[in-house]
Short mmCIF file of C-alpha atoms and ligand atoms in Angstrom, two decimals:
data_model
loop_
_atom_site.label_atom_id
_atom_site.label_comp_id
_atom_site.label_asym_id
_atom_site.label_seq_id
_atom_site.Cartn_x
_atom_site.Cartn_y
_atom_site.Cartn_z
CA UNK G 1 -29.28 59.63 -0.84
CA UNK G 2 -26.40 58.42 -2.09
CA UNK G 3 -27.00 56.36 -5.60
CA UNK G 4 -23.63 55.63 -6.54
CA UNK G 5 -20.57 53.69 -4.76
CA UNK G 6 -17.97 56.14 -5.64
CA UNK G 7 -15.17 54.52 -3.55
CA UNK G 8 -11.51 54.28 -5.56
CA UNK G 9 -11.11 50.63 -5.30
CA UNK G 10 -7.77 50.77 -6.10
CA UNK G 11 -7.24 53.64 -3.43
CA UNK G 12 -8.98 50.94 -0.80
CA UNK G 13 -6.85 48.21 -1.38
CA UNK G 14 -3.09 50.66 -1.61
CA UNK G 15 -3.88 52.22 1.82
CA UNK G 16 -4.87 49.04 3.73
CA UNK G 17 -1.67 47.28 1.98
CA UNK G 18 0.06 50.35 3.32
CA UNK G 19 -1.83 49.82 7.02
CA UNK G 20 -0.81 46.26 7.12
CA UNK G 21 2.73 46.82 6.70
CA UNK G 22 3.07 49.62 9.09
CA UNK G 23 1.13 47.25 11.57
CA UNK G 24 3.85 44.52 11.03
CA UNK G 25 6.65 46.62 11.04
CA UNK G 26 5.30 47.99 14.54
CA UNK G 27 5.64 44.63 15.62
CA UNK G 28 8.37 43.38 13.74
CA UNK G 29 6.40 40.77 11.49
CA UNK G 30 7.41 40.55 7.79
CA UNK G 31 3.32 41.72 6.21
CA UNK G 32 4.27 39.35 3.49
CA UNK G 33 3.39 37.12 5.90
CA UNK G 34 0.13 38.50 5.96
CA UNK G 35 -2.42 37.21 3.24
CA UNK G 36 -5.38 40.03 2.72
CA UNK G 37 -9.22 38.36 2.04
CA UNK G 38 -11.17 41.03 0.48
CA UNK G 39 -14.55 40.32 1.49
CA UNK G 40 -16.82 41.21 -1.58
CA UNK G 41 -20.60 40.86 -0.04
CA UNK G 42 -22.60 42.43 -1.58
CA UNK G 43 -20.60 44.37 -4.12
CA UNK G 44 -21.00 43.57 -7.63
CA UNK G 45 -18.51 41.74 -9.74
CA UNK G 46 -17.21 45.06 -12.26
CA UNK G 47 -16.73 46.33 -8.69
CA UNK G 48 -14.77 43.17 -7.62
CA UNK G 49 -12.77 43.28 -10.71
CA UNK G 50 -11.37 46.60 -9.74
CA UNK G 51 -10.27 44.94 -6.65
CA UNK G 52 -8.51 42.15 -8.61
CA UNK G 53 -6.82 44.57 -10.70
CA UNK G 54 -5.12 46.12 -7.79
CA UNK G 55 -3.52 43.03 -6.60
CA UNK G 56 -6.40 41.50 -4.64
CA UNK G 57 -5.93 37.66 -5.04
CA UNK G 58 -8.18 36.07 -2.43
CA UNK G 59 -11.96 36.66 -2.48
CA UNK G 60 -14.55 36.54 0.59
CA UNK G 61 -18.19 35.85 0.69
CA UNK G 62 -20.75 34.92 3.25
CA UNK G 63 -23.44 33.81 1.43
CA UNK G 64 -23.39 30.27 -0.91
CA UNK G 65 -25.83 32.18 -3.16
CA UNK G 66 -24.15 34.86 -3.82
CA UNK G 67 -20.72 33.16 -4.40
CA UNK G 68 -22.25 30.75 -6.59
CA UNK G 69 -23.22 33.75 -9.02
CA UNK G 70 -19.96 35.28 -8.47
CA UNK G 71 -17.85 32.31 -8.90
CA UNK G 72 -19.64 32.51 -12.22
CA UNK G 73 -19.10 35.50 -13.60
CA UNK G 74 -15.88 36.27 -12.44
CA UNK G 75 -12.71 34.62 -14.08
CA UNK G 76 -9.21 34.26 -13.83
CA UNK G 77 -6.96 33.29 -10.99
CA UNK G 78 -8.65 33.89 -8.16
CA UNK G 79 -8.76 31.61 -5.12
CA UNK G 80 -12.38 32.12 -3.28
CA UNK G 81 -12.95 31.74 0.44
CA UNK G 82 -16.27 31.08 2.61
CA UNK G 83 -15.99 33.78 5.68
CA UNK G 84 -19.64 33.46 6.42
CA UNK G 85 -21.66 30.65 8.06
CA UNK G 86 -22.67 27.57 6.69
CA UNK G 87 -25.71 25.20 6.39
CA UNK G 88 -24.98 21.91 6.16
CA UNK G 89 -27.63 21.47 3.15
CA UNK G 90 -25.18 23.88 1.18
CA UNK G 91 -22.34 22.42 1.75
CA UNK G 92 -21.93 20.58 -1.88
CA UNK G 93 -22.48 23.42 -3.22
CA UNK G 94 -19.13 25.20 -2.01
CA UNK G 95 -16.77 21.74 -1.93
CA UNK G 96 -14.22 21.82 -4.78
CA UNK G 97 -14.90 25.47 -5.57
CA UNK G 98 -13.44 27.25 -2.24
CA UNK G 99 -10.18 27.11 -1.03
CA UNK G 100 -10.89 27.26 2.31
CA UNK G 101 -13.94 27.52 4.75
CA UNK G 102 -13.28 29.96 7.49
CA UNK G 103 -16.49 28.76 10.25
CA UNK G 104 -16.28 25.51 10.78
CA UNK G 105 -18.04 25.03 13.80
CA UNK G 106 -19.68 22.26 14.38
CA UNK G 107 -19.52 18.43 14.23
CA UNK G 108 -22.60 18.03 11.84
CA UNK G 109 -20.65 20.68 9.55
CA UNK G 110 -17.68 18.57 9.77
CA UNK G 111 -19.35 14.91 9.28
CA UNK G 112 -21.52 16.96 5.71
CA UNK G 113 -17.69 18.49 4.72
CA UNK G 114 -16.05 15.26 4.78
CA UNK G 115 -18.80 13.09 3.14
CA UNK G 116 -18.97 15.53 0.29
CA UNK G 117 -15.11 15.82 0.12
CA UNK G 118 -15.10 11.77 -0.22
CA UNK G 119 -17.61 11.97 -2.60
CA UNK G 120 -15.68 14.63 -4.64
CA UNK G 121 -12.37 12.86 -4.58
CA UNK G 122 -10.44 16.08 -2.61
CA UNK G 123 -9.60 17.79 0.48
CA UNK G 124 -11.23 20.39 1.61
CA UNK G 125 -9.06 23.21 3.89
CA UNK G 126 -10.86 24.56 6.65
CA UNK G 127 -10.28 26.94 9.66
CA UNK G 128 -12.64 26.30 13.25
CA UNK G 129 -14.42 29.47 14.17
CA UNK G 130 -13.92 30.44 17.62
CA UNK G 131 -15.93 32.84 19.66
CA UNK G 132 -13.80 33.56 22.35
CA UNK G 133 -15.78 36.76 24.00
CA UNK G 134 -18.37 34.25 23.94
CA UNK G 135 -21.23 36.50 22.65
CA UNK G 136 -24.20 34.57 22.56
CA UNK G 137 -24.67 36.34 18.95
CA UNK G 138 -21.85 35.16 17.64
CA UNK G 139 -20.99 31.49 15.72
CA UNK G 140 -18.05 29.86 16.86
CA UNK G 141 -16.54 27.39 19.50
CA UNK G 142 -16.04 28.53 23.04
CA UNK G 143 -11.95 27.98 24.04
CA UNK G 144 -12.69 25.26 25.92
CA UNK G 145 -14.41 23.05 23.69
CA UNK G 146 -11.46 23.68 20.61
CA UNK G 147 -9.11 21.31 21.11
CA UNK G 148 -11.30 18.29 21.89
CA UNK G 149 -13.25 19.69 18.63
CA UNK G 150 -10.32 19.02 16.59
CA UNK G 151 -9.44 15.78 18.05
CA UNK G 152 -12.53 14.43 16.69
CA UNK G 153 -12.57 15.90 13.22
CA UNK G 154 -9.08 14.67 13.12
CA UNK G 155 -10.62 11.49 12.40
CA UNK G 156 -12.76 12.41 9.70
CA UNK G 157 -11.53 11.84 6.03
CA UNK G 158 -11.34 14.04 3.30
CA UNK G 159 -11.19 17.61 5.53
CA UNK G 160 -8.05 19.08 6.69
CA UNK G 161 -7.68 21.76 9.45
CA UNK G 162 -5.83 24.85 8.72
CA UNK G 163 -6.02 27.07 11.23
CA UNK G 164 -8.49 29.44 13.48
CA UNK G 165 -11.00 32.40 12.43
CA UNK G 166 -12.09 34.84 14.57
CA UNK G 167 -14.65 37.46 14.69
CA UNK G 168 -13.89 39.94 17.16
CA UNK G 169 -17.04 42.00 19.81
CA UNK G 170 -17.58 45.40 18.75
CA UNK G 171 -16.46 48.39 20.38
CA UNK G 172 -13.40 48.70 22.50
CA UNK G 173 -9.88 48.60 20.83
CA UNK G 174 -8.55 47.03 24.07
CA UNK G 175 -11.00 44.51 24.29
CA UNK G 176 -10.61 43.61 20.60
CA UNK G 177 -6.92 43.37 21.47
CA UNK G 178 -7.04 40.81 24.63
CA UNK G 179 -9.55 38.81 22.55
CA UNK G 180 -7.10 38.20 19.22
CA UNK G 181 -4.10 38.10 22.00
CA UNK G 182 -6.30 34.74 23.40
CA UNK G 183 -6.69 33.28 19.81
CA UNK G 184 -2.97 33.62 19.07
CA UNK G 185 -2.20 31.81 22.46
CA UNK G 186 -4.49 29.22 21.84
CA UNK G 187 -3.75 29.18 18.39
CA UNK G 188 0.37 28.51 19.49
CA UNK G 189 -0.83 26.24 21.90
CA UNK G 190 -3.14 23.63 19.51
CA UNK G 191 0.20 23.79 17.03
CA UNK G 192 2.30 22.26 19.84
CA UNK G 193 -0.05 19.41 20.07
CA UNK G 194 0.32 17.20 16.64
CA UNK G 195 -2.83 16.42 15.97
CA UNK G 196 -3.45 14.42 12.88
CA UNK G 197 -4.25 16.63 9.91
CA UNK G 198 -4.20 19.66 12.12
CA UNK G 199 -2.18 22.54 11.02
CA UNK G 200 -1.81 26.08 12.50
CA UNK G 201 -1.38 27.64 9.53
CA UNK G 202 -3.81 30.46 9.41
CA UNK G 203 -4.84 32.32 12.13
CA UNK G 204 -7.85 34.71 10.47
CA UNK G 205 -8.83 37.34 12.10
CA UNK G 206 -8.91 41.43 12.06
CA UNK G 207 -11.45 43.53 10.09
CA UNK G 208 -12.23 46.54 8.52
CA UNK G 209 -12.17 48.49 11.92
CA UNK G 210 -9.88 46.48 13.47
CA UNK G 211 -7.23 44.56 11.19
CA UNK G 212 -3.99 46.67 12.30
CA UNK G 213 -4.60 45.35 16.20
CA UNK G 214 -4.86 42.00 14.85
CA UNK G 215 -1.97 42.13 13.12
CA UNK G 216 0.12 43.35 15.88
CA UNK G 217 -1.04 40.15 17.71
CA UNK G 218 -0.26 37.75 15.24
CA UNK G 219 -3.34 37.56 12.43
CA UNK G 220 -2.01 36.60 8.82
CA UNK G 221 -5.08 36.40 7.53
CA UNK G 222 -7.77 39.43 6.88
CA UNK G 223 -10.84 39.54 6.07
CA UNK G 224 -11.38 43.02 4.58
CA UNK G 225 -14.73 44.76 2.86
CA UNK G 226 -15.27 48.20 3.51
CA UNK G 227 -11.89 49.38 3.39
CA UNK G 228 -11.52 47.80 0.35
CA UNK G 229 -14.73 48.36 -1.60
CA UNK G 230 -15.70 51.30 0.49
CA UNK G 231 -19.63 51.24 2.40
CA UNK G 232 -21.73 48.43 1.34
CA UNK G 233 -25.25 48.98 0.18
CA UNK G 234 -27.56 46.56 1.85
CA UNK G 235 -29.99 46.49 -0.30
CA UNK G 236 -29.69 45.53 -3.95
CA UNK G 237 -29.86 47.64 -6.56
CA UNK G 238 -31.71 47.11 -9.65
CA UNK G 239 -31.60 46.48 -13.35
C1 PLP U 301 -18.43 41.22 6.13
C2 PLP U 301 -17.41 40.39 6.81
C3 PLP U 301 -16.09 40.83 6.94
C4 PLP U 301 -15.59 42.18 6.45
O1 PLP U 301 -16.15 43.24 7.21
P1 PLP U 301 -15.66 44.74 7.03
O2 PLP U 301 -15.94 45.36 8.37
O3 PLP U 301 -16.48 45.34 5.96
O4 PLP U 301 -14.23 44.74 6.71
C5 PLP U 301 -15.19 39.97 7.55
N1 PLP U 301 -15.55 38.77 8.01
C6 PLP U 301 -16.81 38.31 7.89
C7 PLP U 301 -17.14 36.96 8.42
C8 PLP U 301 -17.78 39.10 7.29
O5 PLP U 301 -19.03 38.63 7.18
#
């Protein structure tokens, strides 16, 4: 059994920074266009630190938890994303302290985001997670019920839209493809409609196992753990 994470952080980070311009250049895009999350779940914060050192500048987690604790033991500048899903109840929790929610994806989410945003005095960025294979396991808005999402949370105060976030099926490298090909389209098609405080600024999307396709069709946002921090270890370790 392996006991120790033995993974050269700093190794991680050079070869997917390598990966993602080699993707862009594929496809001419200019990968400093393209901002890398490095999704820390799980891994402990010496570990993350490592990460930071290499150049890593944005920070992932999926659990409010477990970014609370991190958030608190980890300083300098460092600008923390939400990637994972959120409960409404947690919601005060994260506002003022992230600098952007990837999964919005409901109204209730919205309505708690804005009331606590009001509350705080700030804006809170946000992306609308889509789930555009429309696996029933998956959070996220279906295409067709995006744009009339946005229209109403366009009226709510204190939240702005910044984009889309994607999480793509599993399996097929074609698949995966068509699917982020469909987010950038409808991500290029919500920009061309002005909608109050609605930007198309980020379009997240593209993983460990598939961030180089997802560059190719537009992503400029990653979200990135085990190619970064190498395998996670589900299960906490002790002491
Ligand atoms: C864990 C996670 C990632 C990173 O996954 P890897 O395959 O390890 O790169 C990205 N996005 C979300 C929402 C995640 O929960």
């Amino acid at each position: 059994m392996e006991m120790f994470n033995v993974f050269n952080i700093p190794t991680g980070v050079a070869q997917i920074n390598d990966r993602v311009v080699q993707a862009a250049k594929r496809t001419n895009r200019d990968p400093s266009q393209v901002k890398i999350v490095a999704v820390s779940k799980f891994i402990a914060p010496e570990r993350i630190v490592e990460a930071l050192q290499a150049g890593i500048t944005i920070l992932g987690e999926n659990r409010v938890q477990e970014f609370l604790h991190k958030y608190s033991m980890i300083e300098g500048p460092v600008e923390w994303h939400l990637v994972g899903t959120l409960q409404t109840n947690k919601v005060k929790q994260v506002v003022g302290r992230v600098e952007l929610i990837h999964s919005l994806d409901r109204f209730s989410l919205a309505a708690e985001i804005s009331r606590q945003a009001k509350s705080a005095g700030i804006e809170v960025n946000v992306l609308v997670q889509v789930n555009i294979s429309r696996e029933p396991s998956k959070h996220g808005l279906e295409r067709s019920k995006v744009i009339p999402f946005l229209k109403q949370v366009s009226q709510l105060e204190g939240l702005r839209v910044k984009g889309l976030m994607t999480i793509a099926p599993l399996g097929n490298q074609e698949v995966v493809r068509l699917v982020f090909r469909e987010m950038h389209e409808l991500f290029e098609q919500i920009a061309k409609l002005d909608i109050p405080k609605v930007e198309m600024k980020y379009l997240s999307m593209g993983m460990t196992d598939d961030f180089e396709v997802a560059v190719e069709e537009g992503a400029n946002l990653l979200r990135i753990g085990t190619g970064i921090f190498g395998k996670r270890l589900m299960i906490k370790r002790e002491g």
